[in-house]
């Protein structure tokens, strides 16, 4: 068995697997589905009425239907295969009336071309019947590919025998024609670069097979057009030009059609052609040459159809009309075939898809040896067997494409693994290399920083960025706006950043999936894409049509569209396959995968990632969980390149931890710079400033919690007051703490207002008012009421301090400086002279609240107890120095605040005489320190006890945890700060994410589909 026969036998089996998988998926989509369900999914048009028929090219019968459901025909389009049924509730037991191609769609009508001319049944049914049209799977391609395999064996010694020898029987390519190796003397396109000219010259000199390898952005189509013009106009060659898709063929037609001397014809169904190239279609050319004859015959046909539709026509007359219609159609077919044959013989170039280059189409009118060469564009995206449908028609071929980009789409995983995914271009390139291949090396799309990774990873570093695109950035576009006079100097400006990486490692952004699908989604990355798009559009002026969003998973495509299209309706969000051959100024890639197992799925498909990366011209943003995706070696190399050359941000910097809706990216000034070295040099100083801020902030929050504790305690002890409203201006931390206390004491709590006007109201439940409270009212003293008034005054004073802290923090953020000092000033300073020297930072724990002396930390508790005993009327003073040089401070006079857990010890000291010696005081303090400091706990801790690092008090093991004895808020703050500062080294924690507004619509649609499916399976009683 020779190589060709072996290949044919193997491909027949693989095509059978592929066809079975296609049928399986199509059957599962329709099986058990009600017509209502199919209509909602866009697969069925219902309640249509037949209008009339007319005759198209080659005598094809075109049926016209009308109906209201056509307004919902979003998934139907010209060229789709459709089956026509009578209206029913299900198609399980229905037999289709006809199959055909959708020729045209209007707002109210659908035109369907049928091949069998069996339109009599539609005329007989007339207006008395309703019809439905269902979108079907295509079996035409499968039949043509099977026929092509048969032809490969039959035409083994045909015009393409030399190509078959080279491809399958270890034949060597013929030597180059040296007279043409240097290229033509005159170029149609003088702007071709050196590599493009070398490729054209090489293809002209080749005698059998040549390959033009065109990496992304290198002008492959431009090179192919130049080669075709040289062959067709200089050598008068007859060329068959093909591609795997209609879009690729139409692109070539548009480029070649600009040359008026060139005679070209586009084969294919008119319904599948772009409107701009309709004039080059075979149908248009035939109509132009034989318009008068065809119009006369078609008028006769239409008259016959009108007579048939009349119910008064008797049977014998109807039979006569049918015979006449058949004869007229035969005449039309003969005239059209003659016109088509003459038009194609005189054409320089005939263009069609690979699966149209068969004997069951117009090419059957030409002899097998008519063409001198075959050109296949995007060869790397076509099945090899499809390429041979065209290659069998000529002794020479030129293949163009990039086998390092997307392969052909194959449904059967087994067929793909067994070799169906290996393309002809890939196989020949690996077998012969530079003997038959020339690669284009100058690219005209990407910024050099975007190009370099792809060049080094896939193309041996041979790609060179043209000077026109080498350093182009978003700032070079005319619609990009300059901001705050820092446009040329701000290193973090996105308009000057070609590479941008957002790392979600350490943030709770797990991937999600549905049980009945293999697709994946990631709601956290959806939020990040939304942030980046909003930043580019609103803050930089980038147009929506200049941005593309790519993700490898269809579920993520749906989540992104649901989130973004309501605000940006024209934003393109597609899978990698949808962007093949496309480009955008900005490309944002969401990689989705985020799991502890390090599974990346088909992200490991290097060709898919290569396509996604190389769609960007000026700005590329990748959003991923670095820890997950770097488990794959290929992805790891990409991420390493981004870490070295990109501007890197963490999700912690961009997303609010509570609601996934942060501010703009540009406001973050603590981000990593574009270079790793700069990041390491700048990382130390911001960390010190963060620690300084934390210490000062903790001091203020400690005082606030004590004030709130006293105020709520006084509210609980006063049965005459049923409601307490806290003033506006309370910080988010204060509001959160009030909510916690309200829950702890079983109080009702409501937060109202927006922004700075937000306030909290707490109230007692009705069960609190009992007879016991009346006694408490009678026993209240004027001194206690005055103490409550003092607490309220303290709270109001603290609110002023909170406002002052907000203002100062904004200025500190702007200058990256923070300085807080405890002093004994008497007024709140509002001076913030940023040009002065910072004041030294003092530890607030070391300053006594009563005598304002600096005391060692280990003695501060005992010293404050003593000061309070000697001078009980002294006040607590808190000062903050924010700017420097001349002293500027803010003070707050607060009445002495006793911690709850030292109440007993303070009472013992208070009962001592005022003239008690210091030794007596020390003895009492020592005894109290041997007992757990938790309220109502009398466990001795002389030998076994634990010191709390937040309040510096000792507790028994039962009360040693900060959350138990009252330091929980400080512990949580400390853990949060540590988590943020070290997030890049933490392993992410994943939990089952709740169903939120992002995932809910997707799941609702899936649920509705299942409900409709079950409804369709019910049997009527």
mmCIF file of N, CA and C in Angstrom, residues 53-111:
data_model
loop_
_atom_site.group_PDB
_atom_site.id
_atom_site.type_symbol
_atom_site.label_atom_id
_atom_site.label_comp_id
_atom_site.label_asym_id
_atom_site.label_seq_id
_atom_site.Cartn_x
_atom_site.Cartn_y
_atom_site.Cartn_z
ATOM 1 N N UNK A 53 -43.151 31.308 -4.983
ATOM 2 C CA UNK A 53 -41.852 30.790 -5.422
ATOM 3 C C UNK A 53 -41.359 31.590 -6.615
ATOM 4 N N UNK A 54 -40.047 31.581 -6.812
ATOM 5 C CA UNK A 54 -39.466 32.145 -8.024
ATOM 6 C C UNK A 54 -38.187 31.389 -8.329
ATOM 7 N N UNK A 55 -37.603 31.625 -9.501
ATOM 8 C CA UNK A 55 -36.467 30.842 -9.979
ATOM 9 C C UNK A 55 -35.182 31.640 -9.876
ATOM 10 N N UNK A 56 -34.150 31.008 -9.304
ATOM 11 C CA UNK A 56 -32.850 31.629 -9.200
ATOM 12 C C UNK A 56 -31.895 31.068 -10.224
ATOM 13 N N UNK A 57 -30.575 31.271 -10.002
ATOM 14 C CA UNK A 57 -29.564 30.806 -10.939
ATOM 15 C C UNK A 57 -29.573 29.283 -11.036
ATOM 16 N N UNK A 58 -29.272 28.769 -12.227
ATOM 17 C CA UNK A 58 -29.274 27.345 -12.534
ATOM 18 C C UNK A 58 -30.639 26.714 -12.286
ATOM 19 N N UNK A 59 -31.704 27.502 -12.405
ATOM 20 C CA UNK A 59 -33.046 26.972 -12.276
ATOM 21 C C UNK A 59 -33.414 26.586 -10.859
ATOM 22 N N UNK A 60 -32.673 27.088 -9.890
ATOM 23 C CA UNK A 60 -33.002 26.753 -8.501
ATOM 24 C C UNK A 60 -34.341 27.358 -8.112
ATOM 25 N N UNK A 61 -35.128 26.588 -7.358
ATOM 26 C CA UNK A 61 -36.405 27.075 -6.864
ATOM 27 C C UNK A 61 -36.188 27.790 -5.531
ATOM 28 N N UNK A 62 -36.728 28.971 -5.410
ATOM 29 C CA UNK A 62 -36.599 29.757 -4.181
ATOM 30 C C UNK A 62 -37.989 29.940 -3.584
ATOM 31 N N UNK A 63 -38.166 29.459 -2.348
ATOM 32 C CA UNK A 63 -39.430 29.566 -1.628
ATOM 33 C C UNK A 63 -39.381 30.786 -0.713
ATOM 34 N N UNK A 64 -40.495 31.478 -0.625
ATOM 35 C CA UNK A 64 -40.593 32.673 0.198
ATOM 36 C C UNK A 64 -41.656 32.446 1.273
ATOM 37 N N UNK A 65 -41.234 32.626 2.560
ATOM 38 C CA UNK A 65 -42.151 32.484 3.693
ATOM 39 C C UNK A 65 -42.218 33.811 4.445
ATOM 40 N N UNK A 66 -43.335 33.996 5.141
ATOM 41 C CA UNK A 66 -43.551 35.236 5.886
ATOM 42 C C UNK A 66 -44.045 34.887 7.288
ATOM 43 N N UNK A 67 -43.616 35.658 8.284
ATOM 44 C CA UNK A 67 -44.071 35.399 9.643
ATOM 45 C C UNK A 67 -43.523 36.406 10.636
ATOM 46 N N UNK A 68 -44.219 36.510 11.785
ATOM 47 C CA UNK A 68 -43.795 37.448 12.823
ATOM 48 C C UNK A 68 -42.531 36.987 13.532
ATOM 49 N N UNK A 69 -42.292 35.686 13.598
ATOM 50 C CA UNK A 69 -41.132 35.175 14.335
ATOM 51 C C UNK A 69 -39.807 35.532 13.677
ATOM 52 N N UNK A 70 -39.847 36.050 12.461
ATOM 53 C CA UNK A 70 -38.596 36.399 11.775
ATOM 54 C C UNK A 70 -37.864 37.538 12.471
ATOM 55 N N UNK A 71 -38.579 38.307 13.280
ATOM 56 C CA UNK A 71 -37.920 39.377 14.024
ATOM 57 C C UNK A 71 -36.996 38.830 15.103
ATOM 58 N N UNK A 72 -37.137 37.536 15.434
ATOM 59 C CA UNK A 72 -36.281 36.906 16.460
ATOM 60 C C UNK A 72 -35.261 35.958 15.841
ATOM 61 N N UNK A 73 -35.002 36.098 14.541
ATOM 62 C CA UNK A 73 -34.118 35.157 13.835
ATOM 63 C C UNK A 73 -32.662 35.599 13.925
ATOM 64 N N UNK A 74 -32.178 35.822 15.182
ATOM 65 C CA UNK A 74 -30.805 36.322 15.316
ATOM 66 C C UNK A 74 -29.759 35.286 14.914
ATOM 67 N N UNK A 75 -30.035 33.995 15.103
ATOM 68 C CA UNK A 75 -29.029 32.975 14.811
ATOM 69 C C UNK A 75 -29.088 32.475 13.377
ATOM 70 N N UNK A 76 -30.104 32.873 12.638
ATOM 71 C CA UNK A 76 -30.221 32.477 11.233
ATOM 72 C C UNK A 76 -29.516 33.511 10.362
ATOM 73 N N UNK A 77 -28.932 33.024 9.280
ATOM 74 C CA UNK A 77 -28.259 33.935 8.370
ATOM 75 C C UNK A 77 -28.155 33.322 6.989
ATOM 76 N N UNK A 78 -27.885 34.142 5.976
ATOM 77 C CA UNK A 78 -27.734 33.624 4.609
ATOM 78 C C UNK A 78 -26.659 32.548 4.539
ATOM 79 N N UNK A 79 -26.979 31.453 3.849
ATOM 80 C CA UNK A 79 -26.039 30.349 3.712
ATOM 81 C C UNK A 79 -26.255 29.226 4.697
ATOM 82 N N UNK A 80 -27.068 29.432 5.742
ATOM 83 C CA UNK A 80 -27.330 28.360 6.706
ATOM 84 C C UNK A 80 -28.223 27.290 6.087
ATOM 85 N N UNK A 81 -27.994 26.042 6.492
ATOM 86 C CA UNK A 81 -28.829 24.934 6.028
ATOM 87 C C UNK A 81 -30.072 24.860 6.902
ATOM 88 N N UNK A 82 -31.239 24.755 6.277
ATOM 89 C CA UNK A 82 -32.499 24.758 7.015
ATOM 90 C C UNK A 82 -33.404 23.646 6.508
ATOM 91 N N UNK A 83 -34.211 23.123 7.430
ATOM 92 C CA UNK A 83 -35.219 22.115 7.094
ATOM 93 C C UNK A 83 -36.598 22.721 7.307
ATOM 94 N N UNK A 84 -37.515 22.433 6.377
ATOM 95 C CA UNK A 84 -38.860 23.001 6.423
ATOM 96 C C UNK A 84 -39.833 21.916 6.867
ATOM 97 N N UNK A 85 -40.617 22.217 7.914
ATOM 98 C CA UNK A 85 -41.609 21.286 8.459
ATOM 99 C C UNK A 85 -42.962 21.984 8.502
ATOM 100 N N UNK A 86 -44.001 21.141 8.590
ATOM 101 C CA UNK A 86 -45.303 21.679 8.944
ATOM 102 C C UNK A 86 -45.309 21.978 10.442
ATOM 103 N N UNK A 87 -46.080 23.008 10.819
ATOM 104 C CA UNK A 87 -46.101 23.429 12.218
ATOM 105 C C UNK A 87 -46.563 22.278 13.114
ATOM 106 N N UNK A 88 -45.808 22.027 14.218
ATOM 107 C CA UNK A 88 -46.147 20.964 15.156
ATOM 108 C C UNK A 88 -45.571 21.341 16.520
ATOM 109 N N UNK A 89 -45.861 20.505 17.536
ATOM 110 C CA UNK A 89 -45.349 20.754 18.885
ATOM 111 C C UNK A 89 -43.957 20.180 19.068
ATOM 112 N N UNK A 90 -43.598 19.178 18.253
ATOM 113 C CA UNK A 90 -42.287 18.556 18.367
ATOM 114 C C UNK A 90 -41.883 18.024 17.000
ATOM 115 N N UNK A 91 -40.581 17.812 16.810
ATOM 116 C CA UNK A 91 -40.106 17.300 15.516
ATOM 117 C C UNK A 91 -39.670 15.847 15.619
ATOM 118 N N UNK A 92 -39.911 15.197 16.768
ATOM 119 C CA UNK A 92 -39.413 13.842 16.964
ATOM 120 C C UNK A 92 -39.950 12.877 15.909
ATOM 121 N N UNK A 93 -41.227 13.043 15.537
ATOM 122 C CA UNK A 93 -41.834 12.119 14.579
ATOM 123 C C UNK A 93 -42.204 12.821 13.281
ATOM 124 N N UNK A 94 -41.635 14.003 13.066
ATOM 125 C CA UNK A 94 -41.956 14.767 11.869
ATOM 126 C C UNK A 94 -40.969 14.436 10.740
ATOM 127 N N UNK A 95 -41.449 14.518 9.520
ATOM 128 C CA UNK A 95 -40.608 14.355 8.329
ATOM 129 C C UNK A 95 -40.544 15.697 7.631
ATOM 130 N N UNK A 96 -39.341 16.123 7.317
ATOM 131 C CA UNK A 96 -39.185 17.438 6.693
ATOM 132 C C UNK A 96 -39.753 17.424 5.288
ATOM 133 N N UNK A 97 -40.319 18.559 4.915
ATOM 134 C CA UNK A 97 -40.871 18.710 3.562
ATOM 135 C C UNK A 97 -39.774 18.989 2.546
ATOM 136 N N UNK A 98 -38.736 19.700 2.973
ATOM 137 C CA UNK A 98 -37.639 20.035 2.057
ATOM 138 C C UNK A 98 -36.456 20.556 2.861
ATOM 139 N N UNK A 99 -35.270 20.450 2.272
ATOM 140 C CA UNK A 99 -34.056 21.021 2.827
ATOM 141 C C UNK A 99 -33.484 22.023 1.828
ATOM 142 N N UNK A 100 -32.840 23.065 2.347
ATOM 143 C CA UNK A 100 -32.247 24.038 1.444
ATOM 144 C C UNK A 100 -31.372 25.030 2.181
ATOM 145 N N UNK A 101 -30.892 26.021 1.437
ATOM 146 C CA UNK A 101 -30.056 27.082 1.987
ATOM 147 C C UNK A 101 -30.871 28.361 2.113
ATOM 148 N N UNK A 102 -30.633 29.080 3.205
ATOM 149 C CA UNK A 102 -31.272 30.387 3.358
ATOM 150 C C UNK A 102 -30.602 31.356 2.389
ATOM 151 N N UNK A 103 -31.398 31.923 1.491
ATOM 152 C CA UNK A 103 -30.866 32.816 0.456
ATOM 153 C C UNK A 103 -30.905 34.279 0.901
ATOM 154 N N UNK A 104 -31.996 34.665 1.552
ATOM 155 C CA UNK A 104 -32.121 36.055 1.971
ATOM 156 C C UNK A 104 -33.040 36.138 3.185
ATOM 157 N N UNK A 105 -32.750 37.099 4.069
ATOM 158 C CA UNK A 105 -33.583 37.368 5.239
ATOM 159 C C UNK A 105 -33.941 38.839 5.263
ATOM 160 N N UNK A 106 -35.239 39.135 5.396
ATOM 161 C CA UNK A 106 -35.689 40.513 5.567
ATOM 162 C C UNK A 106 -36.453 40.596 6.885
ATOM 163 N N UNK A 107 -37.012 41.760 7.166
ATOM 164 C CA UNK A 107 -37.731 41.936 8.428
ATOM 165 C C UNK A 107 -38.962 41.038 8.504
ATOM 166 N N UNK A 108 -39.565 40.718 7.352
ATOM 167 C CA UNK A 108 -40.818 39.955 7.365
ATOM 168 C C UNK A 108 -40.761 38.664 6.556
ATOM 169 N N UNK A 109 -39.729 38.475 5.741
ATOM 170 C CA UNK A 109 -39.702 37.305 4.861
ATOM 171 C C UNK A 109 -38.372 36.576 4.956
ATOM 172 N N UNK A 110 -38.412 35.280 4.616
ATOM 173 C CA UNK A 110 -37.214 34.463 4.511
ATOM 174 C C UNK A 110 -37.275 33.718 3.186
ATOM 175 N N UNK A 111 -36.176 33.764 2.423
ATOM 176 C CA UNK A 111 -36.100 33.125 1.109
ATOM 177 C C UNK A 111 -35.181 31.912 1.225
#
